[in-house]
Amino acid sequence: MYVELNSILNSTPDTFTQGEFILVSDRRSDASFLIHHFLSFYLRARCRVCFLGLVQSFSHYSAVSQRLGVSLTQAKEKGQLIFFEGLKESLSVLVPRDANGASPAINFLRDPSVGLRSLYEFVRSSLSSFNSREKAADGAEEWGPPVLLVDDLSVLLSLGVSVGAALDFSHYCSATVCSQLQGNMVMLVRCDGEEEEEDEGSDRLLKGLTHQCSLSLHVEGLPTGYCRDIHGQVEVCWRKRRGEGLHTQKKLFQYKVHDKGASFFARGTSSTVL
Amino acid sequence: MILKYFLSEGVVCRHELFVATAQDDPDDILQELPAPILDDVAIHKPLEQPLLSCEPSNSLDAMKIAWRYQNLPKVQSALASSSRFGHYYDVSKTMEPEIRQAAKCHRFYLPEHPTLSSPTHSPVLESYSALLKSLQDIIHKEGFDVAAPMSRPRNILRIGLHSLGSALWGDDLTCHDNPAHRHALTTFLYGLRALLRSSLAVAVVTVSSHLIQDRALMGSITRLCDNAIALESFKGSERETNPLYKDYHGLLHVRQVPHLNCLASQLPDHKDLAFKLKRKQFTIERLHLPPDLSETVSRVSRGEQAGAAAVASACGSGTSGNKHLDF
């Protein structure tokens, strides 16, 4: 959890807006450090978290979270965290060894044209089961609202899933998690090309998701080129619906990632420059 | 070339090797590995160090004009490493068969594997499927699994996959603009990533990216890997005759740096790297602008001189005068 980012977003583990869809995106950069922030933030806020880790192993997230002061293994044991390890599950589809198959959530790998319905069912059943368990047992812990984290959505496009299916998936998830269960959702989308190339898959996905989200953080490299001490810039955009219209507010920050966190500062105020 | 260095390092460090190719027999590649230089430590001397100040005589004087550069270290064109990591090889000689045979090599030669029809609609091609299966079998059998019991001494498997994405593997990424098997290579790379994350193995994959027209596809391929470098050769391009690049054979771009199990990655100091293939060695050096010792003041490359002439002639000197300062 990065303290400066909390003050930029005006949220703390004790007070944060519910029902938010936060879109984290990057263009030719790497915004995964923000996913680690949100993971440790919501675990500290005692929320029930469902994490779809599609690009890294569990031990990677665990090692980084350890440095940020949160133990994923403990959270999993307590039942606070449900972790879906995409890489491990995919092997049972791509290199089938024995008869017992993989989790049905990874079915889209067998036939991408089918879409992501089974993955959505997995998310829905994981987060809804928190509800029933909480009410049933007396000694169960009181957890906060449910949270869905996805790292990252654009890898599904590389595996053959269509943009439409990915947009449907995020729409269904936001309807369930944000509107129905009053929880939060954070998704990471990674793009590569220039902004003018409109037909590219992940750009279309990004555009579609930007319309659905209520807060977006877009990470890019510095427009002036590569710099070792300033890793890039983050554009934070709040999209609030007020009455009939949509009110957006944008702010731009620069950031630097270091071993135990990331620091954010206004443009031009990096400590190496001053 | 880089694949050969990777495999040779594996032989010298006594790791096990796995080589997969579609066209040349893996044994041919293994026979062409460069010989290691097994003598004593060769101290890597940094080459000439150009000064950044305006006074060429005494570099110890405080800089007066370029004072911002005072705190920067002197430019070193050769990438000096603080400790000796790895071994050096002599490209002009091939490795002795005795040394090579001491290392256990597994091979996968595509023509030897009959293509089986796969019942699923998975986007992976049969050739890639067979390769993944073969890799997983070796990893399980030889005990490279992280989860395997620690009964036998652990070693590392170095995997070299040659020319993926080419038509030789049955893939049409390099042939068409809109390939039918668009996701075959990316799905294979996802599976390979999953295999590597759960085993003691390292893989180097070579892809002919200049044939893949779709830049978004190259982007997805790069993101599925941990480390990505691109070698851009000067041969056949207009840069071959550019005096700036005359010492080198091409540029080396670092596209992605890994950050496994940690938040921050080890970013390189400078990103302008160039490579050259000398008779005995393949070297990578920092590309820096040499001091301009010629009479011409302008440093524009030949391709841009047409534009520069249009701007420079505003002083009224005319057509051919853009090389010297005319008063």
GROMACS .gro file of C-alpha atoms in nm, chain B residues 35-297:
model
  263
  309ALA     CA    1   3.482  -2.281  -2.735
  310PRO     CA    2   3.524  -2.139  -2.387
  311ILE     CA    3   3.835  -1.946  -2.301
  312LEU     CA    4   3.944  -2.137  -1.997
  313ASP     CA    5   4.257  -1.946  -1.906
  314ASP     CA    6   4.286  -1.702  -1.619
  315VAL     CA    7   4.070  -1.405  -1.554
  316ALA     CA    8   4.084  -1.166  -1.845
  317ILE     CA    9   4.047  -0.825  -1.695
  318HIS     CA   10   3.805  -0.624  -1.897
  319LYS     CA   11   3.975  -0.294  -1.956
  320PRO     CA   12   3.747  -0.005  -2.027
  321LEU     CA   13   3.821   0.168  -2.353
  322GLU     CA   14   3.909   0.534  -2.400
  323GLN     CA   15   3.712   0.767  -2.180
  324PRO     CA   16   3.604   1.083  -2.353
  325LEU     CA   17   3.580   1.381  -2.122
  326LEU     CA   18   3.266   1.578  -2.091
  327SER     CA   19   3.409   1.912  -1.998
  328CYS     CA   20   3.504   2.183  -2.241
  329GLU     CA   21   3.866   2.189  -2.134
  330PRO     CA   22   4.037   1.891  -2.288
  331SER     CA   23   4.361   1.935  -2.099
  332ASN     CA   24   4.288   1.908  -1.732
  333SER     CA   25   3.988   1.706  -1.632
  334LEU     CA   26   4.029   1.778  -1.265
  335ASP     CA   27   3.926   2.139  -1.298
  336ALA     CA   28   3.575   2.208  -1.195
  337MET     CA   29   3.363   2.240  -1.500
  338LYS     CA   30   3.250   2.590  -1.569
  339ILE     CA   31   3.014   2.566  -1.857
  340ALA     CA   32   2.889   2.212  -1.848
  341TRP     CA   33   2.864   2.211  -1.469
  342ARG     CA   34   2.558   1.995  -1.468
  343TYR     CA   35   2.770   1.709  -1.591
  344GLN     CA   36   3.016   1.744  -1.307
  345ASN     CA   37   2.855   1.478  -1.097
  346LEU     CA   38   2.814   1.220  -1.368
  347PRO     CA   39   3.072   0.944  -1.399
  348LYS     CA   40   3.297   0.953  -1.699
  349VAL     CA   41   3.153   0.787  -2.004
  350GLN     CA   42   3.274   0.435  -2.050
  351SER     CA   43   3.197   0.287  -2.382
  352ALA     CA   44   3.253  -0.072  -2.277
  353LEU     CA   45   3.007  -0.216  -2.029
  354ALA     CA   46   3.234  -0.287  -1.737
  355SER     CA   47   3.103  -0.541  -1.493
  356SER     CA   48   3.202  -0.520  -1.132
  357SER     CA   49   3.245  -0.892  -1.085
  358ARG     CA   50   3.316  -1.172  -1.319
  359PHE     CA   51   2.989  -1.334  -1.406
  360GLY     CA   52   2.987  -1.603  -1.666
  361HIS     CA   53   3.259  -1.711  -1.901
  362TYR     CA   54   3.414  -1.582  -2.221
  363TYR     CA   55   3.405  -1.766  -2.547
  364ASP     CA   56   3.605  -1.769  -2.865
  365VAL     CA   57   3.367  -1.764  -3.158
  366SER     CA   58   3.625  -1.865  -3.412
  367LYS     CA   59   3.669  -2.208  -3.258
  368THR     CA   60   3.409  -2.470  -3.180
  369MET     CA   61   3.382  -2.643  -2.848
  370GLU     CA   62   3.577  -2.962  -2.796
  371PRO     CA   63   3.354  -3.268  -2.826
  372GLU     CA   64   3.471  -3.398  -2.488
  373ILE     CA   65   3.354  -3.087  -2.309
  374ARG     CA   66   3.026  -3.086  -2.494
  375GLN     CA   67   2.950  -3.448  -2.432
  376ALA     CA   68   3.001  -3.405  -2.061
  377ALA     CA   69   2.676  -3.213  -2.051
  378LYS     CA   70   2.350  -3.400  -2.083
  379CYS     CA   71   2.156  -3.272  -2.382
  380HIS     CA   72   1.794  -3.339  -2.464
  381ARG     CA   73   1.674  -3.263  -2.809
  382PHE     CA   74   1.349  -3.202  -2.988
  383TYR     CA   75   1.364  -3.207  -3.365
  384LEU     CA   76   1.026  -3.134  -3.515
  385PRO     CA   77   1.045  -3.365  -3.820
  386GLU     CA   78   1.097  -3.655  -3.581
  387HIS     CA   79   0.765  -3.597  -3.408
  388PRO     CA   80   0.460  -3.704  -3.604
  389THR     CA   81   0.181  -3.452  -3.576
  390LEU     CA   82  -0.115  -3.592  -3.390
  391SER     CA   83  -0.455  -3.443  -3.444
  392SER     CA   84  -0.573  -3.270  -3.133
  393PRO     CA   85  -0.938  -3.304  -3.034
  394THR     CA   86  -0.963  -2.964  -2.866
  395HIS     CA   87  -1.029  -2.630  -3.027
  396SER     CA   88  -0.736  -2.486  -2.845
  397PRO     CA   89  -0.548  -2.227  -3.047
  398VAL     CA   90  -0.217  -2.405  -2.990
  399LEU     CA   91  -0.069  -2.575  -3.293
  400GLU     CA   92   0.017  -2.942  -3.279
  401SER     CA   93   0.386  -2.869  -3.318
  402TYR     CA   94   0.385  -2.636  -3.017
  403SER     CA   95   0.172  -2.882  -2.822
  404ALA     CA   96   0.417  -3.159  -2.886
  405LEU     CA   97   0.703  -2.934  -2.779
  406LEU     CA   98   0.527  -2.838  -2.456
  407LYS     CA   99   0.450  -3.201  -2.381
  408SER     CA  100   0.809  -3.304  -2.448
  409LEU     CA  101   0.936  -3.025  -2.222
  410GLN     CA  102   0.705  -3.123  -1.942
  411ASP     CA  103   0.805  -3.488  -1.972
  412ILE     CA  104   1.173  -3.404  -1.944
  413ILE     CA  105   1.110  -3.172  -1.650
  414HIS     CA  106   0.918  -3.439  -1.463
  415LYS     CA  107   1.147  -3.728  -1.550
  416GLU     CA  108   1.474  -3.556  -1.478
  417GLY     CA  109   1.355  -3.396  -1.159
  418PHE     CA  110   1.353  -3.027  -1.248
  419ASP     CA  111   1.013  -2.978  -1.089
  420VAL     CA  112   1.021  -2.740  -0.796
  421ALA     CA  113   0.774  -2.964  -0.620
  422ALA     CA  114   0.978  -3.281  -0.673
  423PRO     CA  115   1.136  -3.449  -0.372
  424MET     CA  116   1.489  -3.336  -0.294
  425SER     CA  117   1.636  -3.683  -0.322
  426ARG     CA  118   1.876  -3.622  -0.608
  427PRO     CA  119   2.112  -3.329  -0.652
  428ARG     CA  120   1.935  -3.045  -0.824
  429ASN     CA  121   2.047  -2.900  -1.150
  430ILE     CA  122   1.918  -2.639  -1.388
  431LEU     CA  123   1.775  -2.707  -1.730
  432ARG     CA  124   1.869  -2.459  -2.001
  433ILE     CA  125   1.615  -2.463  -2.279
  434GLY     CA  126   1.693  -2.319  -2.620
  435LEU     CA  127   1.404  -2.285  -2.865
  436HIS     CA  128   1.509  -2.184  -3.208
  437SER     CA  129   1.312  -1.967  -3.449
  438LEU     CA  130   0.964  -1.996  -3.304
  439GLY     CA  131   0.684  -1.842  -3.503
  440SER     CA  132   0.843  -1.930  -3.832
  441ALA     CA  133   0.679  -2.132  -4.106
  442LEU     CA  134   0.904  -2.424  -4.016
  443TRP     CA  135   0.699  -2.482  -3.704
  444GLY     CA  136   0.380  -2.475  -3.905
  445ASP     CA  137   0.302  -2.125  -3.792
  446ASP     CA  138   0.197  -1.860  -4.036
  447LEU     CA  139   0.273  -1.554  -3.828
  448THR     CA  140   0.559  -1.453  -4.051
  449CYS     CA  141   0.378  -1.529  -4.375
  450HIS     CA  142   0.052  -1.344  -4.358
  451ASP     CA  143  -0.070  -1.015  -4.229
  452ASN     CA  144  -0.376  -1.175  -4.078
  453PRO     CA  145  -0.259  -1.515  -3.976
  454ALA     CA  146  -0.507  -1.789  -3.902
  455HIS     CA  147  -0.299  -1.915  -3.611
  456ARG     CA  148  -0.278  -1.575  -3.454
  457HIS     CA  149  -0.274  -1.698  -3.100
  458ALA     CA  150  -0.076  -2.016  -3.138
  459LEU     CA  151   0.259  -1.871  -3.041
  460THR     CA  152   0.123  -1.655  -2.761
  461THR     CA  153  -0.068  -1.946  -2.610
  462PHE     CA  154   0.243  -2.160  -2.635
  463LEU     CA  155   0.444  -1.889  -2.460
  464TYR     CA  156   0.183  -1.875  -2.185
  465GLY     CA  157   0.218  -2.250  -2.136
  466LEU     CA  158   0.596  -2.223  -2.141
  467ARG     CA  159   0.580  -1.947  -1.879
  468ALA     CA  160   0.363  -2.172  -1.662
  469LEU     CA  161   0.610  -2.460  -1.699
  470LEU     CA  162   0.909  -2.245  -1.616
  471ARG     CA  163   0.746  -2.092  -1.310
  472SER     CA  164   0.712  -2.435  -1.156
  473SER     CA  165   1.051  -2.579  -1.248
  474LEU     CA  166   1.422  -2.513  -1.223
  475ALA     CA  167   1.459  -2.417  -1.585
  476VAL     CA  168   1.551  -2.117  -1.795
  477ALA     CA  169   1.450  -2.076  -2.156
  478VAL     CA  170   1.584  -1.863  -2.437
  479VAL     CA  171   1.354  -1.830  -2.735
  480THR     CA  172   1.447  -1.675  -3.065
  481VAL     CA  173   1.185  -1.518  -3.289
  482SER     CA  174   1.241  -1.347  -3.622
  483SER     CA  175   1.050  -1.035  -3.537
  484HIS     CA  176   1.124  -0.844  -3.853
  485LEU     CA  177   0.899  -1.083  -4.038
  486ILE     CA  178   0.608  -1.034  -3.801
  487GLN     CA  179   0.428  -0.729  -3.929
  488ASP     CA  180   0.177  -0.690  -3.650
  489ARG     CA  181   0.329  -0.474  -3.383
  490ALA     CA  182   0.057  -0.548  -3.135
  491LEU     CA  183   0.141  -0.915  -3.165
  492MET     CA  184   0.506  -0.844  -3.094
  493GLY     CA  185   0.389  -0.647  -2.793
  494SER     CA  186   0.191  -0.941  -2.657
  495ILE     CA  187   0.482  -1.176  -2.719
  496THR     CA  188   0.716  -0.940  -2.533
  497ARG     CA  189   0.480  -0.907  -2.238
  498LEU     CA  190   0.451  -1.284  -2.203
  499CYS     CA  191   0.827  -1.306  -2.150
  500ASP     CA  192   1.032  -1.184  -1.858
  501ASN     CA  193   1.335  -1.060  -2.044
  502ALA     CA  194   1.325  -0.936  -2.401
  503ILE     CA  195   1.598  -0.797  -2.621
  504ALA     CA  196   1.581  -0.710  -2.986
  505LEU     CA  197   1.877  -0.711  -3.219
  506GLU     CA  198   1.841  -0.476  -3.511
  507SER     CA  199   2.098  -0.534  -3.780
  508PHE     CA  200   2.224  -0.256  -3.999
  509LYS     CA  201   2.268  -0.478  -4.301
  510GLY     CA  202   2.051  -0.368  -4.585
  511SER     CA  203   1.917  -0.061  -4.411
  512GLU     CA  204   2.016   0.297  -4.469
  513ARG     CA  205   2.197   0.300  -4.139
  514GLU     CA  206   2.475   0.086  -4.277
  515THR     CA  207   2.640   0.384  -4.434
  516ASN     CA  208   2.580   0.622  -4.150
  517PRO     CA  209   2.918   0.728  -4.008
  518LEU     CA  210   2.772   0.720  -3.661
  519TYR     CA  211   2.726   0.346  -3.674
  520LYS     CA  212   3.030   0.248  -3.873
  521ASP     CA  213   3.194   0.047  -3.598
  522TYR     CA  214   2.895  -0.169  -3.523
  523HIS     CA  215   2.682  -0.430  -3.688
  524GLY     CA  216   2.357  -0.338  -3.528
  525LEU     CA  217   2.164  -0.200  -3.237
  526LEU     CA  218   2.055  -0.387  -2.932
  527HIS     CA  219   1.727  -0.277  -2.775
  528VAL     CA  220   1.629  -0.386  -2.428
  529ARG     CA  221   1.256  -0.423  -2.456
  530GLN     CA  222   1.176  -0.569  -2.118
  531VAL     CA  223   1.356  -0.624  -1.792
  532PRO     CA  224   1.234  -0.887  -1.547
  533HIS     CA  225   1.102  -0.812  -1.202
  534LEU     CA  226   1.028  -1.152  -1.061
  535ASN     CA  227   0.934  -1.164  -0.696
  536CYS     CA  228   1.009  -0.797  -0.649
  537LEU     CA  229   0.851  -0.464  -0.718
  538ALA     CA  230   1.129  -0.267  -0.883
  539SER     CA  231   1.333  -0.398  -1.170
  540GLN     CA  232   1.697  -0.343  -1.236
  541LEU     CA  233   1.672  -0.084  -1.509
  542PRO     CA  234   1.976  -0.036  -1.727
  543ASP     CA  235   2.168   0.288  -1.695
  544HIS     CA  236   2.149   0.371  -2.059
  545LYS     CA  237   1.944   0.224  -2.331
  546ASP     CA  238   2.160   0.295  -2.636
  547LEU     CA  239   2.344  -0.027  -2.695
  548ALA     CA  240   2.505  -0.156  -3.010
  549PHE     CA  241   2.660  -0.490  -3.093
  550LYS     CA  242   2.933  -0.609  -3.324
  551LEU     CA  243   3.045  -0.951  -3.428
  552LYS     CA  244   3.420  -0.958  -3.436
  553ARG     CA  245   3.620  -1.255  -3.550
  554LYS     CA  246   3.657  -1.396  -3.200
  555GLN     CA  247   3.385  -1.233  -3.002
  556PHE     CA  248   3.035  -1.095  -3.000
  557THR     CA  249   3.046  -0.770  -2.807
  558ILE     CA  250   2.783  -0.532  -2.683
  559GLU     CA  251   2.880  -0.174  -2.616
  560ARG     CA  252   2.721   0.154  -2.525
  561LEU     CA  253   2.656   0.368  -2.823
  562HIS     CA  254   2.775   0.721  -2.771
  563LEU     CA  255   2.835   1.007  -3.005
  564PRO     CA  256   3.205   1.033  -3.079
  565PRO     CA  257   3.360   1.379  -3.047
  566ASP     CA  258   3.312   1.571  -3.365
  567LEU     CA  259   3.665   1.626  -3.486
  568SER     CA  260   3.591   1.699  -3.849
  569GLU     CA  261   3.567   2.044  -4.004
  570THR     CA  262   3.197   2.027  -4.050
  571VAL     CA  263   2.998   2.177  -3.775
   0.00000   0.00000   0.00000
